[in-house]
Amino acid sequence: MKPKYKRVLLKLSGESLAGVSKHGIDFETVTSYCEPIKKLVEDGVQVGIVVGGGNFWRGRSSGKMDRTRADHMGMLATAINALGVADALESIGVDVRVQTAISMRQVAEPYIRNRAIRHLEKGRVVIFGCGTGNPFFSTDTAAALRAAEIEAEIILKATLVDGVYDKDPNLYKDAVRYDCLSFQEVLEKDLKVMDSTAAAICRENSIDLMVFSILDPSNIYESVCDTNIGTLVTNRK
Ligand code: UDP
C-alpha cells in the first residue's frame, strides 16, 4: 500500500498519549505511534503534528479559575506533550523540530510558518505546540489552522474510536459508522467529530479529515494510504 497524500497533519489528543493511566505521558504508548510516523517520513510523506493537552489540563474543566489563565495552562500542557513526542521520535532516529505558538525559545522554536514548511520539505517532522496561542480555542482548531497554513491535504485525527458514528457506539449497539461525510453534514447534524470552529476552517479551506482509531498504531500509516479504515470527512462528498 502506498501513501496517497504528500503532506499531512496528524492530531494526537492528550488522552491518546496517556495510555491506560489516562493521565500524563506513557512513553511506551507514545513510542508505539512513532514507528508508523517514521515509515511515513521514509516513504516521502511530510508530517506535521498537533498535540493536545487534555492528559494534563483542560481549560474548560478548571472550575472557578479565570478561563483565560486556565487556557494558558492548557496550552503549556500541550508544550510538555510536544517535547515528549519529539523525544520519542528522536529516540528512533526521526528528525524533529518543535515549534510553539507561545514563545519559549530556550526549549523550542517559535512558530514560523515558512520555517515549518522548510523543515517539512527537508523531511523533518514538525510538532506544533501551544495550540493556536490563544485562549478559548482548542487543539482541534489549532490542527485545522496549522493544516490550512502549511497546506496539508488532510488532517489525520487519531481517536479512541474507529470513526464517526450516527450515535454513541459505546451506548448503542445499532450505531452505524459513516464511511464518508461532508463538513456541512458534520455541522448540521452536530456530529462530535471536532469542534465547530475547526470543522468550519476545514470546510472553508477544503482540508480533508480522516477520523480513525489509534488503538492500532499502524493505522497512522494506513490512514494515509487507505481511506476505508475510518471516516473520511471531505468537501468532495
Ligand atoms: N488551549 C487553548 N488554546 C488553543 C489550544 C488549546 O487555550 O488554541 C488550551 C485549552 O485550555 C484546552 C487545553 O489547551 O483545554 C488542551 O487542549 P485540548 O483540550 O484541545 O486537548 P485534547 O483534548 O486534544 O487533549
PDB file of C-alpha atoms and ligand atoms in Angstrom:
ATOM      1  CA  MET A   1       0.000   0.000   0.000  1.00  0.00           C
ATOM      2  CA  LYS A   2       1.330   3.426  -0.972  1.00  0.00           C
ATOM      3  CA  PRO A   3       0.625   6.786   0.726  1.00  0.00           C
ATOM      4  CA  LYS A   4      -1.978   8.878  -1.131  1.00  0.00           C
ATOM      5  CA  TYR A   5      -1.035  12.213   0.385  1.00  0.00           C
ATOM      6  CA  LYS A   6       2.209  14.209   0.313  1.00  0.00           C
ATOM      7  CA  ARG A   7       1.686  16.474   3.349  1.00  0.00           C
ATOM      8  CA  VAL A   8      -0.435  15.512   6.340  1.00  0.00           C
ATOM      9  CA  LEU A   9      -1.243  16.940   9.742  1.00  0.00           C
ATOM     10  CA  LEU A  10      -1.611  14.365  12.495  1.00  0.00           C
ATOM     11  CA  LYS A  11      -3.682  15.406  15.510  1.00  0.00           C
ATOM     12  CA  LEU A  12      -2.818  13.485  18.665  1.00  0.00           C
ATOM     13  CA  SER A  13      -5.075  14.194  21.630  1.00  0.00           C
ATOM     14  CA  GLY A  14      -3.548  14.389  25.081  1.00  0.00           C
ATOM     15  CA  GLU A  15      -5.635  11.367  26.031  1.00  0.00           C
ATOM     16  CA  SER A  16      -4.011   9.291  23.291  1.00  0.00           C
ATOM     17  CA  LEU A  17      -0.579   9.921  24.849  1.00  0.00           C
ATOM     18  CA  ALA A  18      -1.600   8.850  28.326  1.00  0.00           C
ATOM     19  CA  GLY A  19      -2.150   5.133  27.720  1.00  0.00           C
ATOM     20  CA  VAL A  20      -4.234   3.211  30.244  1.00  0.00           C
ATOM     21  CA  SER A  21      -3.498   5.543  33.161  1.00  0.00           C
ATOM     22  CA  LYS A  22      -5.419   8.335  31.326  1.00  0.00           C
ATOM     23  CA  HIS A  23      -3.063  10.908  32.817  1.00  0.00           C
ATOM     24  CA  GLY A  24       0.409  12.155  31.994  1.00  0.00           C
ATOM     25  CA  ILE A  25       2.548  10.621  29.263  1.00  0.00           C
ATOM     26  CA  ASP A  26       3.001   6.892  28.802  1.00  0.00           C
ATOM     27  CA  PHE A  27       6.220   6.612  26.810  1.00  0.00           C
ATOM     28  CA  GLU A  28       5.549   3.048  25.698  1.00  0.00           C
ATOM     29  CA  THR A  29       2.278   4.211  24.144  1.00  0.00           C
ATOM     30  CA  VAL A  30       3.884   7.275  22.559  1.00  0.00           C
ATOM     31  CA  THR A  31       6.747   5.187  21.167  1.00  0.00           C
ATOM     32  CA  SER A  32       4.228   2.828  19.569  1.00  0.00           C
ATOM     33  CA  TYR A  33       2.979   5.779  17.469  1.00  0.00           C
ATOM     34  CA  CYS A  34       6.472   6.687  16.327  1.00  0.00           C
ATOM     35  CA  GLU A  35       7.269   3.691  14.080  1.00  0.00           C
ATOM     36  CA  PRO A  36       4.341   4.349  11.678  1.00  0.00           C
ATOM     37  CA  ILE A  37       5.251   8.056  11.653  1.00  0.00           C
ATOM     38  CA  LYS A  38       8.847   7.127  10.791  1.00  0.00           C
ATOM     39  CA  LYS A  39       7.584   4.877   7.992  1.00  0.00           C
ATOM     40  CA  LEU A  40       5.529   7.732   6.552  1.00  0.00           C
ATOM     41  CA  VAL A  41       8.575  10.011   6.520  1.00  0.00           C
ATOM     42  CA  GLU A  42      10.685   7.277   4.902  1.00  0.00           C
ATOM     43  CA  ASP A  43       8.006   6.960   2.204  1.00  0.00           C
ATOM     44  CA  GLY A  44       8.264  10.670   1.440  1.00  0.00           C
ATOM     45  CA  VAL A  45       5.219  11.938   3.337  1.00  0.00           C
ATOM     46  CA  GLN A  46       5.689  15.289   5.088  1.00  0.00           C
ATOM     47  CA  VAL A  47       4.276  15.068   8.599  1.00  0.00           C
ATOM     48  CA  GLY A  48       3.195  17.887  10.908  1.00  0.00           C
ATOM     49  CA  ILE A  49       1.769  17.016  14.324  1.00  0.00           C
ATOM     50  CA  VAL A  50      -0.526  18.996  16.594  1.00  0.00           C
ATOM     51  CA  VAL A  51      -0.682  17.651  20.132  1.00  0.00           C
ATOM     52  CA  GLY A  52      -3.486  18.143  22.632  1.00  0.00           C
ATOM     53  CA  GLY A  53      -3.082  18.667  26.347  1.00  0.00           C
ATOM     54  CA  GLY A  54      -6.094  17.016  27.962  1.00  0.00           C
ATOM     55  CA  ASN A  55      -3.912  14.373  29.663  1.00  0.00           C
ATOM     56  CA  PHE A  56      -2.635  17.171  31.900  1.00  0.00           C
ATOM     57  CA  TRP A  57      -5.114  20.016  31.841  1.00  0.00           C
ATOM     58  CA  ARG A  58      -8.197  21.331  30.082  1.00  0.00           C
ATOM     59  CA  GLY A  59      -9.069  24.985  30.473  1.00  0.00           C
ATOM     60  CA  ARG A  60     -12.812  24.454  30.272  1.00  0.00           C
ATOM     61  CA  SER A  61     -12.762  21.904  33.135  1.00  0.00           C
ATOM     62  CA  SER A  62     -10.927  24.173  35.522  1.00  0.00           C
ATOM     63  CA  GLY A  63     -13.921  25.140  37.659  1.00  0.00           C
ATOM     64  CA  LYS A  64     -13.697  28.536  39.234  1.00  0.00           C
ATOM     65  CA  MET A  65     -10.454  29.651  37.609  1.00  0.00           C
ATOM     66  CA  ASP A  66     -10.294  32.569  35.259  1.00  0.00           C
ATOM     67  CA  ARG A  67     -10.823  30.939  31.852  1.00  0.00           C
ATOM     68  CA  THR A  68      -8.033  32.766  30.070  1.00  0.00           C
ATOM     69  CA  ARG A  69      -5.496  31.772  32.687  1.00  0.00           C
ATOM     70  CA  ALA A  70      -6.793  28.197  32.710  1.00  0.00           C
ATOM     71  CA  ASP A  71      -6.387  28.078  28.926  1.00  0.00           C
ATOM     72  CA  HIS A  72      -2.849  29.396  29.219  1.00  0.00           C
ATOM     73  CA  MET A  73      -2.161  26.417  31.476  1.00  0.00           C
ATOM     74  CA  GLY A  74      -3.747  24.095  28.918  1.00  0.00           C
ATOM     75  CA  MET A  75      -1.510  25.447  26.173  1.00  0.00           C
ATOM     76  CA  LEU A  76       1.565  24.913  28.344  1.00  0.00           C
ATOM     77  CA  ALA A  77       0.388  21.330  28.846  1.00  0.00           C
ATOM     78  CA  THR A  78       0.468  20.830  25.062  1.00  0.00           C
ATOM     79  CA  ALA A  79       4.086  22.048  25.060  1.00  0.00           C
ATOM     80  CA  ILE A  80       5.012  19.303  27.543  1.00  0.00           C
ATOM     81  CA  ASN A  81       3.376  16.759  25.232  1.00  0.00           C
ATOM     82  CA  ALA A  82       5.133  18.198  22.180  1.00  0.00           C
ATOM     83  CA  LEU A  83       8.510  17.720  23.863  1.00  0.00           C
ATOM     84  CA  GLY A  84       7.564  14.188  24.919  1.00  0.00           C
ATOM     85  CA  VAL A  85       6.538  13.169  21.402  1.00  0.00           C
ATOM     86  CA  ALA A  86       9.670  14.829  19.966  1.00  0.00           C
ATOM     87  CA  ASP A  87      11.851  12.841  22.319  1.00  0.00           C
ATOM     88  CA  ALA A  88      10.181   9.554  21.413  1.00  0.00           C
ATOM     89  CA  LEU A  89      10.562  10.266  17.687  1.00  0.00           C
ATOM     90  CA  GLU A  90      14.197  11.282  18.041  1.00  0.00           C
ATOM     91  CA  SER A  91      14.946   8.130  20.002  1.00  0.00           C
ATOM     92  CA  ILE A  92      14.143   6.068  16.884  1.00  0.00           C
ATOM     93  CA  GLY A  93      16.117   8.334  14.574  1.00  0.00           C
ATOM     94  CA  VAL A  94      13.428  10.673  13.231  1.00  0.00           C
ATOM     95  CA  ASP A  95      14.498  14.260  12.643  1.00  0.00           C
ATOM     96  CA  VAL A  96      12.090  16.525  14.568  1.00  0.00           C
ATOM     97  CA  ARG A  97      11.514  20.188  15.312  1.00  0.00           C
ATOM     98  CA  VAL A  98       9.118  21.553  17.906  1.00  0.00           C
ATOM     99  CA  GLN A  99       7.527  24.924  17.203  1.00  0.00           C
ATOM    100  CA  THR A 100       5.324  26.600  19.779  1.00  0.00           C
ATOM    101  CA  ALA A 101       2.686  29.286  19.365  1.00  0.00           C
ATOM    102  CA  ILE A 102       3.783  30.801  22.688  1.00  0.00           C
ATOM    103  CA  SER A 103       7.463  31.734  22.636  1.00  0.00           C
ATOM    104  CA  MET A 104       9.705  29.625  24.837  1.00  0.00           C
ATOM    105  CA  ARG A 105      12.939  29.994  22.929  1.00  0.00           C
ATOM    106  CA  GLN A 106      15.057  28.041  25.373  1.00  0.00           C
ATOM    107  CA  VAL A 107      13.077  24.873  24.723  1.00  0.00           C
ATOM    108  CA  ALA A 108      11.519  25.169  21.259  1.00  0.00           C
ATOM    109  CA  GLU A 109      11.439  27.257  18.099  1.00  0.00           C
ATOM    110  CA  PRO A 110       8.709  29.859  17.866  1.00  0.00           C
ATOM    111  CA  TYR A 111       6.027  29.004  15.318  1.00  0.00           C
ATOM    112  CA  ILE A 112       7.072  30.472  11.971  1.00  0.00           C
ATOM    113  CA  ARG A 113       5.045  29.154   9.075  1.00  0.00           C
ATOM    114  CA  ASN A 114       7.675  29.367   6.346  1.00  0.00           C
ATOM    115  CA  ARG A 115      10.265  27.802   8.587  1.00  0.00           C
ATOM    116  CA  ALA A 116       7.880  24.967   9.394  1.00  0.00           C
ATOM    117  CA  ILE A 117       7.420  24.318   5.682  1.00  0.00           C
ATOM    118  CA  ARG A 118      11.197  24.293   5.130  1.00  0.00           C
ATOM    119  CA  HIS A 119      11.566  21.700   7.887  1.00  0.00           C
ATOM    120  CA  LEU A 120       8.843  19.576   6.303  1.00  0.00           C
ATOM    121  CA  GLU A 121      10.480  19.812   2.888  1.00  0.00           C
ATOM    122  CA  LYS A 122      13.720  18.589   4.444  1.00  0.00           C
ATOM    123  CA  GLY A 123      11.935  15.517   5.766  1.00  0.00           C
ATOM    124  CA  ARG A 124      11.712  16.704   9.373  1.00  0.00           C
ATOM    125  CA  VAL A 125       8.606  16.096  11.426  1.00  0.00           C
ATOM    126  CA  VAL A 126       7.309  19.379  12.848  1.00  0.00           C
ATOM    127  CA  ILE A 127       5.407  19.264  16.130  1.00  0.00           C
ATOM    128  CA  PHE A 128       3.235  22.276  16.798  1.00  0.00           C
ATOM    129  CA  GLY A 129       2.800  23.040  20.494  1.00  0.00           C
ATOM    130  CA  CYS A 130       0.682  25.543  22.453  1.00  0.00           C
ATOM    131  CA  GLY A 131      -2.349  25.202  20.187  1.00  0.00           C
ATOM    132  CA  THR A 132      -3.234  28.439  18.418  1.00  0.00           C
ATOM    133  CA  GLY A 133      -1.553  30.506  21.136  1.00  0.00           C
ATOM    134  CA  ASN A 134      -4.951  31.950  22.098  1.00  0.00           C
ATOM    135  CA  PRO A 135      -7.369  31.092  24.898  1.00  0.00           C
ATOM    136  CA  PHE A 136     -10.925  29.957  24.101  1.00  0.00           C
ATOM    137  CA  PHE A 137      -9.672  27.723  21.284  1.00  0.00           C
ATOM    138  CA  SER A 138      -8.938  24.012  21.143  1.00  0.00           C
ATOM    139  CA  THR A 139      -6.109  21.986  19.724  1.00  0.00           C
ATOM    140  CA  ASP A 140      -8.561  20.699  17.082  1.00  0.00           C
ATOM    141  CA  THR A 141      -8.869  24.279  15.907  1.00  0.00           C
ATOM    142  CA  ALA A 142      -5.070  24.561  16.057  1.00  0.00           C
ATOM    143  CA  ALA A 143      -4.842  21.428  13.866  1.00  0.00           C
ATOM    144  CA  ALA A 144      -7.235  22.933  11.301  1.00  0.00           C
ATOM    145  CA  LEU A 145      -5.414  26.271  11.365  1.00  0.00           C
ATOM    146  CA  ARG A 146      -1.932  24.789  11.012  1.00  0.00           C
ATOM    147  CA  ALA A 147      -3.147  22.409   8.290  1.00  0.00           C
ATOM    148  CA  ALA A 148      -4.504  25.397   6.346  1.00  0.00           C
ATOM    149  CA  GLU A 149      -1.294  27.381   6.862  1.00  0.00           C
ATOM    150  CA  ILE A 150       1.118  24.636   5.841  1.00  0.00           C
ATOM    151  CA  GLU A 151      -1.253  23.495   3.072  1.00  0.00           C
ATOM    152  CA  ALA A 152      -1.629  19.972   4.388  1.00  0.00           C
ATOM    153  CA  GLU A 153      -4.007  17.913   2.275  1.00  0.00           C
ATOM    154  CA  ILE A 154      -5.531  16.036   5.160  1.00  0.00           C
ATOM    155  CA  ILE A 155      -5.835  16.063   8.932  1.00  0.00           C
ATOM    156  CA  LEU A 156      -5.426  12.626  10.485  1.00  0.00           C
ATOM    157  CA  LYS A 157      -7.436  12.703  13.678  1.00  0.00           C
ATOM    158  CA  ALA A 158      -6.357   9.811  15.824  1.00  0.00           C
ATOM    159  CA  THR A 159      -9.037   8.919  18.367  1.00  0.00           C
ATOM    160  CA  LEU A 160     -10.034   6.004  20.571  1.00  0.00           C
ATOM    161  CA  VAL A 161     -13.000   5.198  18.260  1.00  0.00           C
ATOM    162  CA  ASP A 162     -12.653   3.859  14.713  1.00  0.00           C
ATOM    163  CA  GLY A 163     -14.585   6.652  13.019  1.00  0.00           C
ATOM    164  CA  VAL A 164     -17.699   8.799  13.236  1.00  0.00           C
ATOM    165  CA  TYR A 165     -20.995   7.127  14.218  1.00  0.00           C
ATOM    166  CA  ASP A 166     -24.611   8.312  13.974  1.00  0.00           C
ATOM    167  CA  LYS A 167     -24.863   7.790  17.759  1.00  0.00           C
ATOM    168  CA  ASP A 168     -22.503   6.822  20.556  1.00  0.00           C
ATOM    169  CA  PRO A 169     -21.244   3.273  19.734  1.00  0.00           C
ATOM    170  CA  ASN A 170     -20.429   2.709  23.408  1.00  0.00           C
ATOM    171  CA  LEU A 171     -24.084   3.211  24.346  1.00  0.00           C
ATOM    172  CA  TYR A 172     -25.976   1.933  21.281  1.00  0.00           C
ATOM    173  CA  LYS A 173     -25.333  -1.479  19.691  1.00  0.00           C
ATOM    174  CA  ASP A 174     -27.073  -0.407  16.470  1.00  0.00           C
ATOM    175  CA  ALA A 175     -24.862   2.683  15.978  1.00  0.00           C
ATOM    176  CA  VAL A 176     -23.752   2.939  12.345  1.00  0.00           C
ATOM    177  CA  ARG A 177     -20.326   4.179  11.276  1.00  0.00           C
ATOM    178  CA  TYR A 178     -20.156   6.664   8.417  1.00  0.00           C
ATOM    179  CA  ASP A 179     -17.622   5.903   5.685  1.00  0.00           C
ATOM    180  CA  CYS A 180     -17.739   9.403   4.294  1.00  0.00           C
ATOM    181  CA  LEU A 181     -19.338  12.677   5.386  1.00  0.00           C
ATOM    182  CA  SER A 182     -19.260  16.290   4.255  1.00  0.00           C
ATOM    183  CA  PHE A 183     -18.305  19.073   6.669  1.00  0.00           C
ATOM    184  CA  GLN A 184     -21.776  20.508   6.052  1.00  0.00           C
ATOM    185  CA  GLU A 185     -23.296  17.276   7.411  1.00  0.00           C
ATOM    186  CA  VAL A 186     -20.943  17.310  10.400  1.00  0.00           C
ATOM    187  CA  LEU A 187     -22.017  20.857  11.242  1.00  0.00           C
ATOM    188  CA  GLU A 188     -25.740  20.356  10.521  1.00  0.00           C
ATOM    189  CA  LYS A 189     -26.025  17.056  12.410  1.00  0.00           C
ATOM    190  CA  ASP A 190     -23.794  18.416  15.179  1.00  0.00           C
ATOM    191  CA  LEU A 191     -21.684  15.248  14.987  1.00  0.00           C
ATOM    192  CA  LYS A 192     -18.949  15.214  17.596  1.00  0.00           C
ATOM    193  CA  VAL A 193     -16.044  14.976  15.191  1.00  0.00           C
ATOM    194  CA  MET A 194     -14.218  18.152  16.111  1.00  0.00           C
ATOM    195  CA  ASP A 195     -15.461  21.480  17.434  1.00  0.00           C
ATOM    196  CA  SER A 196     -17.436  23.651  15.038  1.00  0.00           C
ATOM    197  CA  THR A 197     -14.674  26.280  14.648  1.00  0.00           C
ATOM    198  CA  ALA A 198     -12.250  23.585  13.500  1.00  0.00           C
ATOM    199  CA  ALA A 199     -14.844  22.000  11.174  1.00  0.00           C
ATOM    200  CA  ALA A 200     -15.616  25.410   9.642  1.00  0.00           C
ATOM    201  CA  ILE A 201     -11.917  26.063   8.937  1.00  0.00           C
ATOM    202  CA  CYS A 202     -11.633  22.652   7.233  1.00  0.00           C
ATOM    203  CA  ARG A 203     -14.773  23.255   5.183  1.00  0.00           C
ATOM    204  CA  GLU A 204     -13.723  26.739   4.066  1.00  0.00           C
ATOM    205  CA  ASN A 205     -10.239  25.592   3.087  1.00  0.00           C
ATOM    206  CA  SER A 206     -11.195  22.194   1.621  1.00  0.00           C
ATOM    207  CA  ILE A 207      -8.989  20.232   4.003  1.00  0.00           C
ATOM    208  CA  ASP A 208      -9.952  16.567   4.296  1.00  0.00           C
ATOM    209  CA  LEU A 209     -10.257  14.964   7.696  1.00  0.00           C
ATOM    210  CA  MET A 210      -9.760  11.306   8.449  1.00  0.00           C
ATOM    211  CA  VAL A 211     -11.051  10.052  11.811  1.00  0.00           C
ATOM    212  CA  PHE A 212      -9.592   6.697  12.802  1.00  0.00           C
ATOM    213  CA  SER A 213      -8.668   4.577  15.809  1.00  0.00           C
ATOM    214  CA  ILE A 214      -5.184   4.824  17.213  1.00  0.00           C
ATOM    215  CA  LEU A 215      -5.708   1.721  19.353  1.00  0.00           C
ATOM    216  CA  ASP A 216      -3.885   0.037  16.490  1.00  0.00           C
ATOM    217  CA  PRO A 217      -0.970   2.472  15.936  1.00  0.00           C
ATOM    218  CA  SER A 218      -0.284   1.096  12.427  1.00  0.00           C
ATOM    219  CA  ASN A 219      -3.480   2.927  11.456  1.00  0.00           C
ATOM    220  CA  ILE A 220      -1.437   6.139  11.479  1.00  0.00           C
ATOM    221  CA  TYR A 221       0.326   4.812   8.374  1.00  0.00           C
ATOM    222  CA  GLU A 222      -2.761   3.112   6.925  1.00  0.00           C
ATOM    223  CA  SER A 223      -4.871   6.262   7.208  1.00  0.00           C
ATOM    224  CA  VAL A 224      -2.609   7.963   4.684  1.00  0.00           C
ATOM    225  CA  CYS A 225      -2.982   5.040   2.251  1.00  0.00           C
ATOM    226  CA  ASP A 226      -6.499   3.742   2.694  1.00  0.00           C
ATOM    227  CA  THR A 227      -9.454   5.957   3.399  1.00  0.00           C
ATOM    228  CA  ASN A 228     -11.621   2.975   4.412  1.00  0.00           C
ATOM    229  CA  ILE A 229     -10.092   2.438   7.830  1.00  0.00           C
ATOM    230  CA  GLY A 230     -12.203   5.159   9.440  1.00  0.00           C
ATOM    231  CA  THR A 231     -14.491   8.004   8.455  1.00  0.00           C
ATOM    232  CA  LEU A 232     -13.407  10.490   5.793  1.00  0.00           C
ATOM    233  CA  VAL A 233     -14.885  13.980   6.075  1.00  0.00           C
ATOM    234  CA  THR A 234     -14.485  15.961   2.872  1.00  0.00           C
ATOM    235  CA  ASN A 235     -15.985  18.740   0.787  1.00  0.00           C
ATOM    236  CA  ARG A 236     -15.824  16.385  -2.223  1.00  0.00           C
ATOM    237  CA  LYS A 237     -18.755  14.314  -0.989  1.00  0.00           C
TER     238      LYS A 237
HETATM  239  N1  UDP B   1      -5.927  25.547  24.507  1.00  0.00           N
HETATM  240  C1  UDP B   1      -6.117  26.911  24.286  1.00  0.00           C
HETATM  241  N2  UDP B   1      -5.972  27.381  23.002  1.00  0.00           N
HETATM  242  C2  UDP B   1      -5.661  26.595  21.954  1.00  0.00           C
HETATM  243  C3  UDP B   1      -5.496  25.207  22.184  1.00  0.00           C
HETATM  244  C4  UDP B   1      -5.618  24.709  23.470  1.00  0.00           C
HETATM  245  O1  UDP B   1      -6.407  27.668  25.193  1.00  0.00           O
HETATM  246  O2  UDP B   1      -5.529  27.100  20.818  1.00  0.00           O
HETATM  247  C5  UDP B   1      -5.974  25.041  25.895  1.00  0.00           C
HETATM  248  C6  UDP B   1      -7.378  24.759  26.402  1.00  0.00           C
HETATM  249  O3  UDP B   1      -7.427  25.076  27.775  1.00  0.00           O
HETATM  250  C7  UDP B   1      -7.507  23.269  26.203  1.00  0.00           C
HETATM  251  C8  UDP B   1      -6.109  22.789  26.525  1.00  0.00           C
HETATM  252  O4  UDP B   1      -5.270  23.812  25.986  1.00  0.00           O
HETATM  253  O5  UDP B   1      -8.469  22.686  27.057  1.00  0.00           O
HETATM  254  C9  UDP B   1      -5.726  21.453  25.958  1.00  0.00           C
HETATM  255  O6  UDP B   1      -6.146  21.357  24.610  1.00  0.00           O
HETATM  256  P1  UDP B   1      -7.328  20.351  24.153  1.00  0.00           P
HETATM  257  O7  UDP B   1      -8.392  20.327  25.205  1.00  0.00           O
HETATM  258  O8  UDP B   1      -7.722  20.727  22.777  1.00  0.00           O
HETATM  259  O9  UDP B   1      -6.521  18.976  24.163  1.00  0.00           O
HETATM  260  P2  UDP B   1      -7.014  17.494  23.783  1.00  0.00           P
HETATM  261  O10 UDP B   1      -8.480  17.378  24.171  1.00  0.00           O
HETATM  262  O11 UDP B   1      -6.824  17.330  22.307  1.00  0.00           O
HETATM  263  O12 UDP B   1      -6.102  16.609  24.568  1.00  0.00           O
END
